[in-house]
PDB file of C-alpha atoms and ligand atoms in Angstrom:
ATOM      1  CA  UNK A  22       0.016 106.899  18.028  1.00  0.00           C
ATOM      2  CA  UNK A  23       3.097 104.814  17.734  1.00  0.00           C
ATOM      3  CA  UNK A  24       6.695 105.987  18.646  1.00  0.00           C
ATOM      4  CA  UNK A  25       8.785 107.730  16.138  1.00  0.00           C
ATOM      5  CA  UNK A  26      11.847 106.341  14.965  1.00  0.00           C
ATOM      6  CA  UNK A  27      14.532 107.517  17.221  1.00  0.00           C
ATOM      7  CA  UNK A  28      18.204 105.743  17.083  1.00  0.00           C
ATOM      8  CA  UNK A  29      17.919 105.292  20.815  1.00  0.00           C
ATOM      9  CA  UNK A  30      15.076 103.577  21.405  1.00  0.00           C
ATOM     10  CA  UNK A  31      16.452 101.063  18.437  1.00  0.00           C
ATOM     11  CA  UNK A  32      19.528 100.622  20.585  1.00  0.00           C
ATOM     12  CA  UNK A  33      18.041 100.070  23.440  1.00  0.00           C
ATOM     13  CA  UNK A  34      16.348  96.873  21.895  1.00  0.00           C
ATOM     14  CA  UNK A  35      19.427  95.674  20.111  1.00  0.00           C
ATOM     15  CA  UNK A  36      21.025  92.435  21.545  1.00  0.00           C
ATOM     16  CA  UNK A  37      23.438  92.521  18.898  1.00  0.00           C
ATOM     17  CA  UNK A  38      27.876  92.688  19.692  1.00  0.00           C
ATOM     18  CA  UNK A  39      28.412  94.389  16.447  1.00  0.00           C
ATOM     19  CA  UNK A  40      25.470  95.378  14.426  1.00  0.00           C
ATOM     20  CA  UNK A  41      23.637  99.060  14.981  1.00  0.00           C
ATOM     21  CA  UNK A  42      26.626  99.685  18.009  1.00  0.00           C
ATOM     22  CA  UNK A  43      27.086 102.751  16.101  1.00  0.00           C
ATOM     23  CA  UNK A  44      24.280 104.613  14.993  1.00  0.00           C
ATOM     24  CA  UNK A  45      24.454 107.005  12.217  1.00  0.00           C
ATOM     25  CA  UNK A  46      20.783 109.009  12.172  1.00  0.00           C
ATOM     26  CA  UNK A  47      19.448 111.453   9.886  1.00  0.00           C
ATOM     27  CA  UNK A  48      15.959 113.057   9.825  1.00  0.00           C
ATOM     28  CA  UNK A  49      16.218 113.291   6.237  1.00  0.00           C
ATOM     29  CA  UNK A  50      18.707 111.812   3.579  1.00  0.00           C
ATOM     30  CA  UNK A  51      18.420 111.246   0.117  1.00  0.00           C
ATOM     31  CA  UNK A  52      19.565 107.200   0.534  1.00  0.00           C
ATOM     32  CA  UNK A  53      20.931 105.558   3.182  1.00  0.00           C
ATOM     33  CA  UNK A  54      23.059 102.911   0.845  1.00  0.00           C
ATOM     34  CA  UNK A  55      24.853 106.234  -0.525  1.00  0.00           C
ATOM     35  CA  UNK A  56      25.448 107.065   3.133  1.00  0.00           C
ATOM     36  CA  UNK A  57      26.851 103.748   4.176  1.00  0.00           C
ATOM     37  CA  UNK A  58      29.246 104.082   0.761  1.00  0.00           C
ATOM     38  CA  UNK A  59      30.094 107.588   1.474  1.00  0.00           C
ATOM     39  CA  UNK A  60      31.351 106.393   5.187  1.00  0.00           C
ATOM     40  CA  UNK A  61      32.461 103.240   4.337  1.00  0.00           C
ATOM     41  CA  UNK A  62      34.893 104.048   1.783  1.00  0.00           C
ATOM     42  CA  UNK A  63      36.063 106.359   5.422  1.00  0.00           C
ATOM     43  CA  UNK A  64      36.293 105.161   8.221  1.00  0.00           C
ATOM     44  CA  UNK A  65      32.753 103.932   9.626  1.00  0.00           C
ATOM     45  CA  UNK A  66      33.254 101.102  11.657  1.00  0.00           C
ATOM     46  CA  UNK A  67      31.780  97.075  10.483  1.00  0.00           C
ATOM     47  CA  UNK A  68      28.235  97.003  11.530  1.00  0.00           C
ATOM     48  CA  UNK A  69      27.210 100.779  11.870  1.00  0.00           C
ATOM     49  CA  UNK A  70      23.463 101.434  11.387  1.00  0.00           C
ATOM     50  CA  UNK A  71      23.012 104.715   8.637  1.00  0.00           C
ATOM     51  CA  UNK A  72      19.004 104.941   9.899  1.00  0.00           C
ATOM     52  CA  UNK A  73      16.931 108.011   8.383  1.00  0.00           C
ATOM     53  CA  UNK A  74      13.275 109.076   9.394  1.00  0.00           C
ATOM     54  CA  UNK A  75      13.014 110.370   6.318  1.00  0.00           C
ATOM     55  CA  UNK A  76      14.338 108.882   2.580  1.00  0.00           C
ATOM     56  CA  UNK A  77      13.666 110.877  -0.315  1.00  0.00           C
ATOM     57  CA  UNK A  78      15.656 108.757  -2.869  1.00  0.00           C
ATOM     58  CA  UNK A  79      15.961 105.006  -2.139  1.00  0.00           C
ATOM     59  CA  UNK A  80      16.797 103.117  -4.987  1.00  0.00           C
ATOM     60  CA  UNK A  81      16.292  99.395  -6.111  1.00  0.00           C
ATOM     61  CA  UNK A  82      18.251  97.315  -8.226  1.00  0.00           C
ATOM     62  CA  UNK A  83      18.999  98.792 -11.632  1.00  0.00           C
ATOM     63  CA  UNK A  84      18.427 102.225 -10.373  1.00  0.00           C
ATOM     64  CA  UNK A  85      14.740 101.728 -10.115  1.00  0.00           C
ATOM     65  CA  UNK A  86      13.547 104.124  -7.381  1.00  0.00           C
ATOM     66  CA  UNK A  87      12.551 102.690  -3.635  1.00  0.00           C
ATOM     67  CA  UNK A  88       9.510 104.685  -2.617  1.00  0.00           C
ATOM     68  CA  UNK A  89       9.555 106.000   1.258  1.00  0.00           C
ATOM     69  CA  UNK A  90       6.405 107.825   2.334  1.00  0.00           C
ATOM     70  CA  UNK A  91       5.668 108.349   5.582  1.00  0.00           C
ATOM     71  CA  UNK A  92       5.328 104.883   7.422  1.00  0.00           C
ATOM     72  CA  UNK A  93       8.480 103.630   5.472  1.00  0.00           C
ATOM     73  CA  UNK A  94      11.332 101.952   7.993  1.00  0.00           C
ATOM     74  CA  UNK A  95      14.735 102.756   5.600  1.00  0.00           C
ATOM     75  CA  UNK A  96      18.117 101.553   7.000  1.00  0.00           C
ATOM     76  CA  UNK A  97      22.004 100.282   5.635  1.00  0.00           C
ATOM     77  CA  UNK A  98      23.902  98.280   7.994  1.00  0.00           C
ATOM     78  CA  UNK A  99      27.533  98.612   7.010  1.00  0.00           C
ATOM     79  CA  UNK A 100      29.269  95.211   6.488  1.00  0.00           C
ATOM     80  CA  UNK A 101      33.165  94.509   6.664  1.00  0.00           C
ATOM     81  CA  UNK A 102      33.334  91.140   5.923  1.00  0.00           C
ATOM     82  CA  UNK A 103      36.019  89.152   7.401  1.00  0.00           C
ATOM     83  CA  UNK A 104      35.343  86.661   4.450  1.00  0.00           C
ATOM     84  CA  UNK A 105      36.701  87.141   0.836  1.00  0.00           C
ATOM     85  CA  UNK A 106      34.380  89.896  -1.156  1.00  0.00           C
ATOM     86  CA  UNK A 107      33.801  87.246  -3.609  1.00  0.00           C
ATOM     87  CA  UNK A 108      31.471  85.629  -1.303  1.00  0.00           C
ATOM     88  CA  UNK A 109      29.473  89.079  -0.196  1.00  0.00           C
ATOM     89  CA  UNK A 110      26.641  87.804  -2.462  1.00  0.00           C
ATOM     90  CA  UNK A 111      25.962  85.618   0.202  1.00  0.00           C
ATOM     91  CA  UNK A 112      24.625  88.655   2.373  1.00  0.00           C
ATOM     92  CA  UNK A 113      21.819  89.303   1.199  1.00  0.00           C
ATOM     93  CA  UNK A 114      20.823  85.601   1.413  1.00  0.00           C
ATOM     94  CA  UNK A 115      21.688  86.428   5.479  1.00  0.00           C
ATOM     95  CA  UNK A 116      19.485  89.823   4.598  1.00  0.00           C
ATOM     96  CA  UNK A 117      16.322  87.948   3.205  1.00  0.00           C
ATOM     97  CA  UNK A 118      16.353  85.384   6.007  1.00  0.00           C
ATOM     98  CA  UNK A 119      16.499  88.151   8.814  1.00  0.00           C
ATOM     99  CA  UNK A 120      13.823  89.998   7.604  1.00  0.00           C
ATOM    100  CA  UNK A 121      11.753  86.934   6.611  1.00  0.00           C
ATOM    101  CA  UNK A 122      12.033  86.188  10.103  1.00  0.00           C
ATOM    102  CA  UNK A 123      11.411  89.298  11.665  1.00  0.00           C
ATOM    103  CA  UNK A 124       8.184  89.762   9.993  1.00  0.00           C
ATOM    104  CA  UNK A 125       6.909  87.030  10.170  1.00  0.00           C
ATOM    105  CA  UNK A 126       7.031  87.383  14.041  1.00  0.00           C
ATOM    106  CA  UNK A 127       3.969  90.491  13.315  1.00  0.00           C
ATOM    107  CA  UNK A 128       2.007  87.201  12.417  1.00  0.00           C
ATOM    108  CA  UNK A 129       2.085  88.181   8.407  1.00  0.00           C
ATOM    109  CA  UNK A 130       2.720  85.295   5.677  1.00  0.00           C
ATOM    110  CA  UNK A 131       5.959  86.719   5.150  1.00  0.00           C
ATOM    111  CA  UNK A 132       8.067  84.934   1.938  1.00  0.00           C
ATOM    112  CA  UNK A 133      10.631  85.529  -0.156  1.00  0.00           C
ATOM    113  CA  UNK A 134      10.451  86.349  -3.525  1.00  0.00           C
ATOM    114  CA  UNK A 135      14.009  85.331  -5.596  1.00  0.00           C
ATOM    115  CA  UNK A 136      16.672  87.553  -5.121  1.00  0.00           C
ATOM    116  CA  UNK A 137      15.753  90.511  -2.704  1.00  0.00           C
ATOM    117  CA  UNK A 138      12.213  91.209  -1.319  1.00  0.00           C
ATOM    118  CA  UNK A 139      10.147  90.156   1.109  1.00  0.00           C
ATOM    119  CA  UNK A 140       6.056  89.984   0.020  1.00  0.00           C
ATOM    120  CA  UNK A 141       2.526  88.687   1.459  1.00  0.00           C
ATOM    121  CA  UNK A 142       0.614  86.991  -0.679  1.00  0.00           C
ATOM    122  CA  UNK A 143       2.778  88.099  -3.577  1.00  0.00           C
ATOM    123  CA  UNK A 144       2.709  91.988  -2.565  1.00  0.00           C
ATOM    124  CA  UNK A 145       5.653  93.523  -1.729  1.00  0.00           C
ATOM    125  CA  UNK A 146       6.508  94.145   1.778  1.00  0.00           C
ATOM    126  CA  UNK A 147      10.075  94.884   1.947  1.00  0.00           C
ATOM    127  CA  UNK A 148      12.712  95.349  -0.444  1.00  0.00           C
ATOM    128  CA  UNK A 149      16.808  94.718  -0.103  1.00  0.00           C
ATOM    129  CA  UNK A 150      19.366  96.048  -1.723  1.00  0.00           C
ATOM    130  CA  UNK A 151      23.363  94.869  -0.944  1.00  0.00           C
ATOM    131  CA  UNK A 152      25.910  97.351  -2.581  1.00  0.00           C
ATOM    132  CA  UNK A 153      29.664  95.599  -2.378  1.00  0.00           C
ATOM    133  CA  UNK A 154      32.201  98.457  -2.922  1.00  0.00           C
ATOM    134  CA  UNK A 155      35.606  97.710  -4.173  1.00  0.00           C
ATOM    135  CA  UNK A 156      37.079  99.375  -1.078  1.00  0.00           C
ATOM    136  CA  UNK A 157      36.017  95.614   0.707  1.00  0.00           C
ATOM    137  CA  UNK A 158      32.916  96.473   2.086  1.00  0.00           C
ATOM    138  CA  UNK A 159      28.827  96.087   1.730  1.00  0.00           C
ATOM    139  CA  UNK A 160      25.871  98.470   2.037  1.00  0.00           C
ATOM    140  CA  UNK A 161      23.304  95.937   3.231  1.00  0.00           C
ATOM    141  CA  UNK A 162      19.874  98.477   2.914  1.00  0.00           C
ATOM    142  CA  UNK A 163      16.820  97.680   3.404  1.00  0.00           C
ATOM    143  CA  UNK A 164      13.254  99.008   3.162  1.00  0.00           C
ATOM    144  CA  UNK A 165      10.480  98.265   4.757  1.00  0.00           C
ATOM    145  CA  UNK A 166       6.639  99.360   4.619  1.00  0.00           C
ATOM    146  CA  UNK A 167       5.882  99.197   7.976  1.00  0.00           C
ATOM    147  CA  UNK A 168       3.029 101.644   8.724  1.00  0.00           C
ATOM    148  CA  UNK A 169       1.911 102.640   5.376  1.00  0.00           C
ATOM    149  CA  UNK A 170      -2.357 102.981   5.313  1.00  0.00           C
ATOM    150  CA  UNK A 171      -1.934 103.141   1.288  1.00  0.00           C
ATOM    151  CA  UNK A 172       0.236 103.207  -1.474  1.00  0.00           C
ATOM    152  CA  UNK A 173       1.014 105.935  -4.512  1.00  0.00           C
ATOM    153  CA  UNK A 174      -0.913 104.598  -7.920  1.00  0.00           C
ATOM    154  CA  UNK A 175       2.148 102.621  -9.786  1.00  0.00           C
ATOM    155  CA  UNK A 176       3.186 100.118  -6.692  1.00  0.00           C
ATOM    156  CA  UNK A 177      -0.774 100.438  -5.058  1.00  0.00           C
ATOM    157  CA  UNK A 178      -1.464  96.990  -6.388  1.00  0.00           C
ATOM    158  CA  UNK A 179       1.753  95.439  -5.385  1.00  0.00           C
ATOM    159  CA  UNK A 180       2.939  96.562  -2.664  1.00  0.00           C
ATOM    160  CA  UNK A 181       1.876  96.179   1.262  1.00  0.00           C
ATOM    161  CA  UNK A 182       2.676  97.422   4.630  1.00  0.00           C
ATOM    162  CA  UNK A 183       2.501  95.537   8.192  1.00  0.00           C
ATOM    163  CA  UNK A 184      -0.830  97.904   8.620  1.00  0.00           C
ATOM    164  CA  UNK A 185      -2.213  97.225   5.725  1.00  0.00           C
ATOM    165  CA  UNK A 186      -1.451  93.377   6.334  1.00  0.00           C
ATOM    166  CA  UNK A 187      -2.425  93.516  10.318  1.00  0.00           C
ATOM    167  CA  UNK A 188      -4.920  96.141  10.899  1.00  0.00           C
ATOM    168  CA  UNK A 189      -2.903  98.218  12.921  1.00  0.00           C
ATOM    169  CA  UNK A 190      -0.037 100.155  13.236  1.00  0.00           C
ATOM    170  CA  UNK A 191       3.557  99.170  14.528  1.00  0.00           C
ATOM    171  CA  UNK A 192       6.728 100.530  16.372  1.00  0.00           C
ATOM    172  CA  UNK A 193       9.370 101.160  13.810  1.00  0.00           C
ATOM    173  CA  UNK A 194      12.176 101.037  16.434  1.00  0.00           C
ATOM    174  CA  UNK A 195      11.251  97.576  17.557  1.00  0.00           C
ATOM    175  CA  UNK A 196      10.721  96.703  13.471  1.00  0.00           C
ATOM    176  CA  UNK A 197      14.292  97.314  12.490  1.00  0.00           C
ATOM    177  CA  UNK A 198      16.050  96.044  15.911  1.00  0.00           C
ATOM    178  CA  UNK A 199      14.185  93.168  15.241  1.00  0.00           C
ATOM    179  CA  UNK A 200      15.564  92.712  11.533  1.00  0.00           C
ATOM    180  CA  UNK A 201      18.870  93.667  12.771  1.00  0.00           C
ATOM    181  CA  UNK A 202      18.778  91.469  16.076  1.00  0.00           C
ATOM    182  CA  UNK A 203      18.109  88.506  13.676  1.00  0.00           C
ATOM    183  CA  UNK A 204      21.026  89.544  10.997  1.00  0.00           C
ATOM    184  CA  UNK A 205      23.915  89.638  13.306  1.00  0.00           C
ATOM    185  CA  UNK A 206      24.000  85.752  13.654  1.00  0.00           C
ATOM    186  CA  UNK A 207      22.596  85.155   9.943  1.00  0.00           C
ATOM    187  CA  UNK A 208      26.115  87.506   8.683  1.00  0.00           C
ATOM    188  CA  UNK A 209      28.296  84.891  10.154  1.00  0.00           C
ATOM    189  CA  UNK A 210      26.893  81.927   8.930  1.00  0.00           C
ATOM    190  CA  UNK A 211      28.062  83.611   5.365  1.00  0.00           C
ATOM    191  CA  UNK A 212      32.085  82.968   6.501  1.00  0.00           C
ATOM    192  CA  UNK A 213      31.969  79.279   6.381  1.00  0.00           C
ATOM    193  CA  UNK A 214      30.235  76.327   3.452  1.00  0.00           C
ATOM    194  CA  UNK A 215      28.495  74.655   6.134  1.00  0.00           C
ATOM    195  CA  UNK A 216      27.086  77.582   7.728  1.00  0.00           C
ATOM    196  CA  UNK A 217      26.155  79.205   3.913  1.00  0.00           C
ATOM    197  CA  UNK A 218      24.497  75.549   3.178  1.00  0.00           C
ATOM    198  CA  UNK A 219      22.505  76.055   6.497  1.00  0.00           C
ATOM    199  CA  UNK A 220      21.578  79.732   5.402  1.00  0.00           C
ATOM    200  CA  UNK A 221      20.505  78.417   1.897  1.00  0.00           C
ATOM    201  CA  UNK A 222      17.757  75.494   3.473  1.00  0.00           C
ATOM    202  CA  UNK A 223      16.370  78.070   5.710  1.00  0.00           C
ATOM    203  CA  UNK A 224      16.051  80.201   2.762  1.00  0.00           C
ATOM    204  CA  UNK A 225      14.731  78.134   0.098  1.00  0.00           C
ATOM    205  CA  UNK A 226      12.272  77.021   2.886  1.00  0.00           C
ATOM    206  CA  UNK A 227      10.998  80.366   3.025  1.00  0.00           C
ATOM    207  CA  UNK A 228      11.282  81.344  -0.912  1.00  0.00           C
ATOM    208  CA  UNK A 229       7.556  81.970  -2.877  1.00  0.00           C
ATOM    209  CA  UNK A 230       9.796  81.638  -6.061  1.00  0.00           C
ATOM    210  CA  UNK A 231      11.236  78.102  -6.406  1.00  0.00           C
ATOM    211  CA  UNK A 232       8.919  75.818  -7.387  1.00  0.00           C
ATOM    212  CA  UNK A 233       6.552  78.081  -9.312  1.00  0.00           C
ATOM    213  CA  UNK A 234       5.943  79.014 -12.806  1.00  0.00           C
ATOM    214  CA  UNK A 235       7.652  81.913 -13.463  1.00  0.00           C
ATOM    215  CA  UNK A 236       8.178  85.026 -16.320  1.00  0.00           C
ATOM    216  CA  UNK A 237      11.738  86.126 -16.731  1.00  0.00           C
ATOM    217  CA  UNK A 238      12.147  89.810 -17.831  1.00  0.00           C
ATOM    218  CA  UNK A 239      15.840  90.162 -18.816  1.00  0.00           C
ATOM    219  CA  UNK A 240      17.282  93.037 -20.913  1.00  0.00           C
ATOM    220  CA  UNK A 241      17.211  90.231 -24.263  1.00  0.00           C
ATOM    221  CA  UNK A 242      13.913  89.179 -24.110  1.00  0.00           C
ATOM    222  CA  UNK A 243      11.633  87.732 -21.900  1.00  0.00           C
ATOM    223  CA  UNK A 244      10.625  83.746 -21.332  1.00  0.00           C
ATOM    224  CA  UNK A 245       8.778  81.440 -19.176  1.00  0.00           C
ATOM    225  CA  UNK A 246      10.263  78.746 -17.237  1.00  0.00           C
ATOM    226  CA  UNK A 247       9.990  76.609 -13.706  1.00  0.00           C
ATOM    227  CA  UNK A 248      11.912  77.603 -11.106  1.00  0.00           C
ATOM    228  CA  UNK A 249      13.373  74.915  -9.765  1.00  0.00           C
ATOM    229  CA  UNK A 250      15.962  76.027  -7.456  1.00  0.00           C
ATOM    230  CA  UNK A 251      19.851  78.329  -6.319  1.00  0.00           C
ATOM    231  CA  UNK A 252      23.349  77.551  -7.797  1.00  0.00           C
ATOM    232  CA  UNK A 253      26.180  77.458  -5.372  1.00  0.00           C
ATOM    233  CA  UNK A 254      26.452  81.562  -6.190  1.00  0.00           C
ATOM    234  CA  UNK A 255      22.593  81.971  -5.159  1.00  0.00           C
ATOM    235  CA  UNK A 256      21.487  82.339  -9.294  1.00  0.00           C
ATOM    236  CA  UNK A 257      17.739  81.119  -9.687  1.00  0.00           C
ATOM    237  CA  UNK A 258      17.813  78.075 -11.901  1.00  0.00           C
ATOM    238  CA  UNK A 259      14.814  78.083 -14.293  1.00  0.00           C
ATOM    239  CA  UNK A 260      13.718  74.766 -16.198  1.00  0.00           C
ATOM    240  CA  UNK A 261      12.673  76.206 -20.131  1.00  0.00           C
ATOM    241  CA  UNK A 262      10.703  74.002 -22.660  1.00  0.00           C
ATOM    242  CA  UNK A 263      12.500  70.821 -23.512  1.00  0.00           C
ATOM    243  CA  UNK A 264      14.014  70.560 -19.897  1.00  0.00           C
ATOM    244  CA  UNK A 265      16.771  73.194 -20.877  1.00  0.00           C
ATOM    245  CA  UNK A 266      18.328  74.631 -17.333  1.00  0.00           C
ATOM    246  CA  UNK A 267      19.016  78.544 -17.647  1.00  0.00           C
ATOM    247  CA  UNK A 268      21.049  80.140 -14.908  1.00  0.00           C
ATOM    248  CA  UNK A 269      19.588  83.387 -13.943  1.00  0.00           C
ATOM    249  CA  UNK A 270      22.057  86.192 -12.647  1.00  0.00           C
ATOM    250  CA  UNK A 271      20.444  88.471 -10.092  1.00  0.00           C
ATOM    251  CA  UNK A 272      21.429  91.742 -10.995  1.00  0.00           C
ATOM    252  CA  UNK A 273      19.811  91.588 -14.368  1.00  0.00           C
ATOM    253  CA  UNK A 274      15.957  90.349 -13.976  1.00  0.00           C
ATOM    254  CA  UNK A 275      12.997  91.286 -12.941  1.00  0.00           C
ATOM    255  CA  UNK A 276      10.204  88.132 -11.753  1.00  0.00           C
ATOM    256  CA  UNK A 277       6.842  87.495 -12.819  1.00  0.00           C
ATOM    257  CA  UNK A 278       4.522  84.636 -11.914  1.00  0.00           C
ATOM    258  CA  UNK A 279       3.948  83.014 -15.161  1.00  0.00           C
ATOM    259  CA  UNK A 280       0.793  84.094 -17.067  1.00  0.00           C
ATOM    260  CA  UNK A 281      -0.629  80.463 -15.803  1.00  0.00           C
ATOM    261  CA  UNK A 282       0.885  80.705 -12.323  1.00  0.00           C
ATOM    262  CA  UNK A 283      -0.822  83.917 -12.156  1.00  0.00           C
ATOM    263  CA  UNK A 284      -4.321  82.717 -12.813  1.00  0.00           C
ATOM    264  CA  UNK A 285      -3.809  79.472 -10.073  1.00  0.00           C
ATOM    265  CA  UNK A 286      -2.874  82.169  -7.672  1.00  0.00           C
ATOM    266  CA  UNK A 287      -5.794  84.133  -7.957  1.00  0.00           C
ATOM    267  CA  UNK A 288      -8.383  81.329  -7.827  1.00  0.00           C
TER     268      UNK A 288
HETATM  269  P1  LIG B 307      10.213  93.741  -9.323  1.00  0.00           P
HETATM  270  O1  LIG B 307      10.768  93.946 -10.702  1.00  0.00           O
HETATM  271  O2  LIG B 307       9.444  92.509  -9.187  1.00  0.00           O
HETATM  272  O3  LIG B 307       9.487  94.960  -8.794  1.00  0.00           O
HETATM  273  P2  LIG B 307      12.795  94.049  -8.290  1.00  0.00           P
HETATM  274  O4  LIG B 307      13.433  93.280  -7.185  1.00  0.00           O
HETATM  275  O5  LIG B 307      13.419  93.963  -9.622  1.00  0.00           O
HETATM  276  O6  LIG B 307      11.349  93.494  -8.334  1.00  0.00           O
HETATM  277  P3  LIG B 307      13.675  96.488  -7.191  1.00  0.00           P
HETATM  278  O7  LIG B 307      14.468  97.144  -8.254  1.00  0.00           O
HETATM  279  O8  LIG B 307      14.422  95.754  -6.126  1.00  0.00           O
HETATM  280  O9  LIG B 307      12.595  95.560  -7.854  1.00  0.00           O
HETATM  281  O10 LIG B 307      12.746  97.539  -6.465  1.00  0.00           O
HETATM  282  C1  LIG B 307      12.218  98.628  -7.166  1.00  0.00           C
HETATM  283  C2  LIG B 307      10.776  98.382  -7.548  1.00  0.00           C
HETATM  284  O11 LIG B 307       9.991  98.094  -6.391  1.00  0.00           O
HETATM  285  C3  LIG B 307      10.157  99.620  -8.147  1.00  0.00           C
HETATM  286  O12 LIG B 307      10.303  99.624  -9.533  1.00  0.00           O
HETATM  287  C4  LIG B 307       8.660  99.543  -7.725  1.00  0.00           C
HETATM  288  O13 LIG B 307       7.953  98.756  -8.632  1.00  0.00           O
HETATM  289  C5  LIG B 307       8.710  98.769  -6.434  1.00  0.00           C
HETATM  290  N1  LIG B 307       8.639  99.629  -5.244  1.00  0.00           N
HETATM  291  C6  LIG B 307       9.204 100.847  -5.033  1.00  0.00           C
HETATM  292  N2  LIG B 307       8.967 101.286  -3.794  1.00  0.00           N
HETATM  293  C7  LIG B 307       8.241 100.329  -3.168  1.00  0.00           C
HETATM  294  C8  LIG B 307       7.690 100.199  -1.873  1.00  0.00           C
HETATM  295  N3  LIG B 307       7.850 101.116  -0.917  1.00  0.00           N
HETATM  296  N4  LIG B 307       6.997  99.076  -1.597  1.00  0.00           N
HETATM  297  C9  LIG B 307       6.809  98.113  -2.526  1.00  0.00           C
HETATM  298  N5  LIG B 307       7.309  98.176  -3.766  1.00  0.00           N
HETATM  299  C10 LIG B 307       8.015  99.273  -4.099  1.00  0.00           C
END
């Protein structure tokens, strides 16, 4: 049996100055972004760790629900940017990256799929979700399936944990100080261009998405398109028939491999 998430044992393998210094646990909470906001918009300090054993309402983009059963690793690291807010987006770039990294160090084929999750072999692994508040600050949450053995019937095709992906089951303290050990540095390449532009390569290096076939679901319709790479804001770019470019806004689509792509990725 592996250790049970306790805020002490994730300190104790944080090399971080800033991130997860203060911990804020729960056993149970209903999200751990509403936490962060509830705190931040007091007087939590930049880089405290909202970590809960237990999530019973994490939410994805668009108010879609996050899904936590037992197994689930849910956290928010609260961000106080010492850049302008108008360049938070770039966060969870830094967010991806980190837990790209992290997990791939279990040995898993960990990508990213454009804007916010991490999958293997196209199932999802890990989902993201940065919340910037107008009182100047981010709720940088994650979630990630970490010792899940199966999956409730609408995400039990698409979704997979580091157990069901390795065979075996993993510490969830050394799981999320690993994500956060790797975010710390990642954050403050966001402050300057040449850092971002780093950030970007290392991200588009590791992104499923570009390159691909893929459907866009947006709240006007849906179409097909190539995705053939970021704006300067982190917006997927998506050739359309006749070589048209259509810039693709984050918060408002959901992506599909392309019925084609789909078929070439089952073969
Ligand atoms: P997509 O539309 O491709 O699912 P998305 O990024 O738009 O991606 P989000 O809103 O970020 O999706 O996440 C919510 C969705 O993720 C849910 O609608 C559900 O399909 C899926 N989901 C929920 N919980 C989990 C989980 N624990 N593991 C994997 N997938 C999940």
């Amino acid at each position: 049996m592996t250790a049970k998430l306790e805020p002490d044992a994730v300190a104790a393998l944080l090399n971080t100055n800033k991130l997860g210094r203060r911990i804020v646990f729960s056993e149970s909470t209903a999200s751990t972004n509403a936490d962060a906001k509830f705190f931040g918009r007091g007087s939590a300090v930049d880089g405290t760790l909202f970590l809960t054993a237990r999530q019973t309402a994490g939410r994805g983009r668009r108010g879609r629900s996050w899904l936590s059963d037992e197994g689930a690793l849910c956290f928010t690291l609260l961000i106080r940017p010492e850049f302008h807010m108008t360049l938070a987006p770039r966060l969870v770039i830094a967010c991806a990256v980190g837990a790209c990294r992290a997990l791939r160090s279990y040995g898993v084929k960990a990508e990213i799929k454009w804007p916010n999750d991490i999958v293997v072999g196209g199932k999802k692994l890990c989902g993201i979700l940065c919340e910037a508040d107008q009182k100047g600050f981010v709720a940088a949450g994650m979630g990630i399936n970490v010792n899940q053995k199966a999956f409730q019937n609408d995400i039990s095709q698409t979704a997979c944990s580091l157990y069901t992906e390795t065979g075996e089951e993993h510490d969830m303290n050394a799981v999320a100080a690993g994500v956060i050990n790797e975010c710390e540095g990642l954050f403050a390449l966001c402050a300057s261009d040449e850092g971002y532009a780093g950030l970007i390569g290392e991200y588009l290096s590791m992104c499923a998405t570009i390159g691909r076939k893929v459907r866009v679901i947006a709240p006007d319709g849906e179409y097909e398109g190539e995705a053939v790479g970021l704006d300067a804001q982190g917006r997927l770019r998506v050739r359309c028939d006749k070589g048209r470019i259509k810039v693709v806004n984050a918060g408002d689509v959901s992506i599909r491999p392309a019925e084609g792509q789909k078929k070439t990725e089952e073969n």
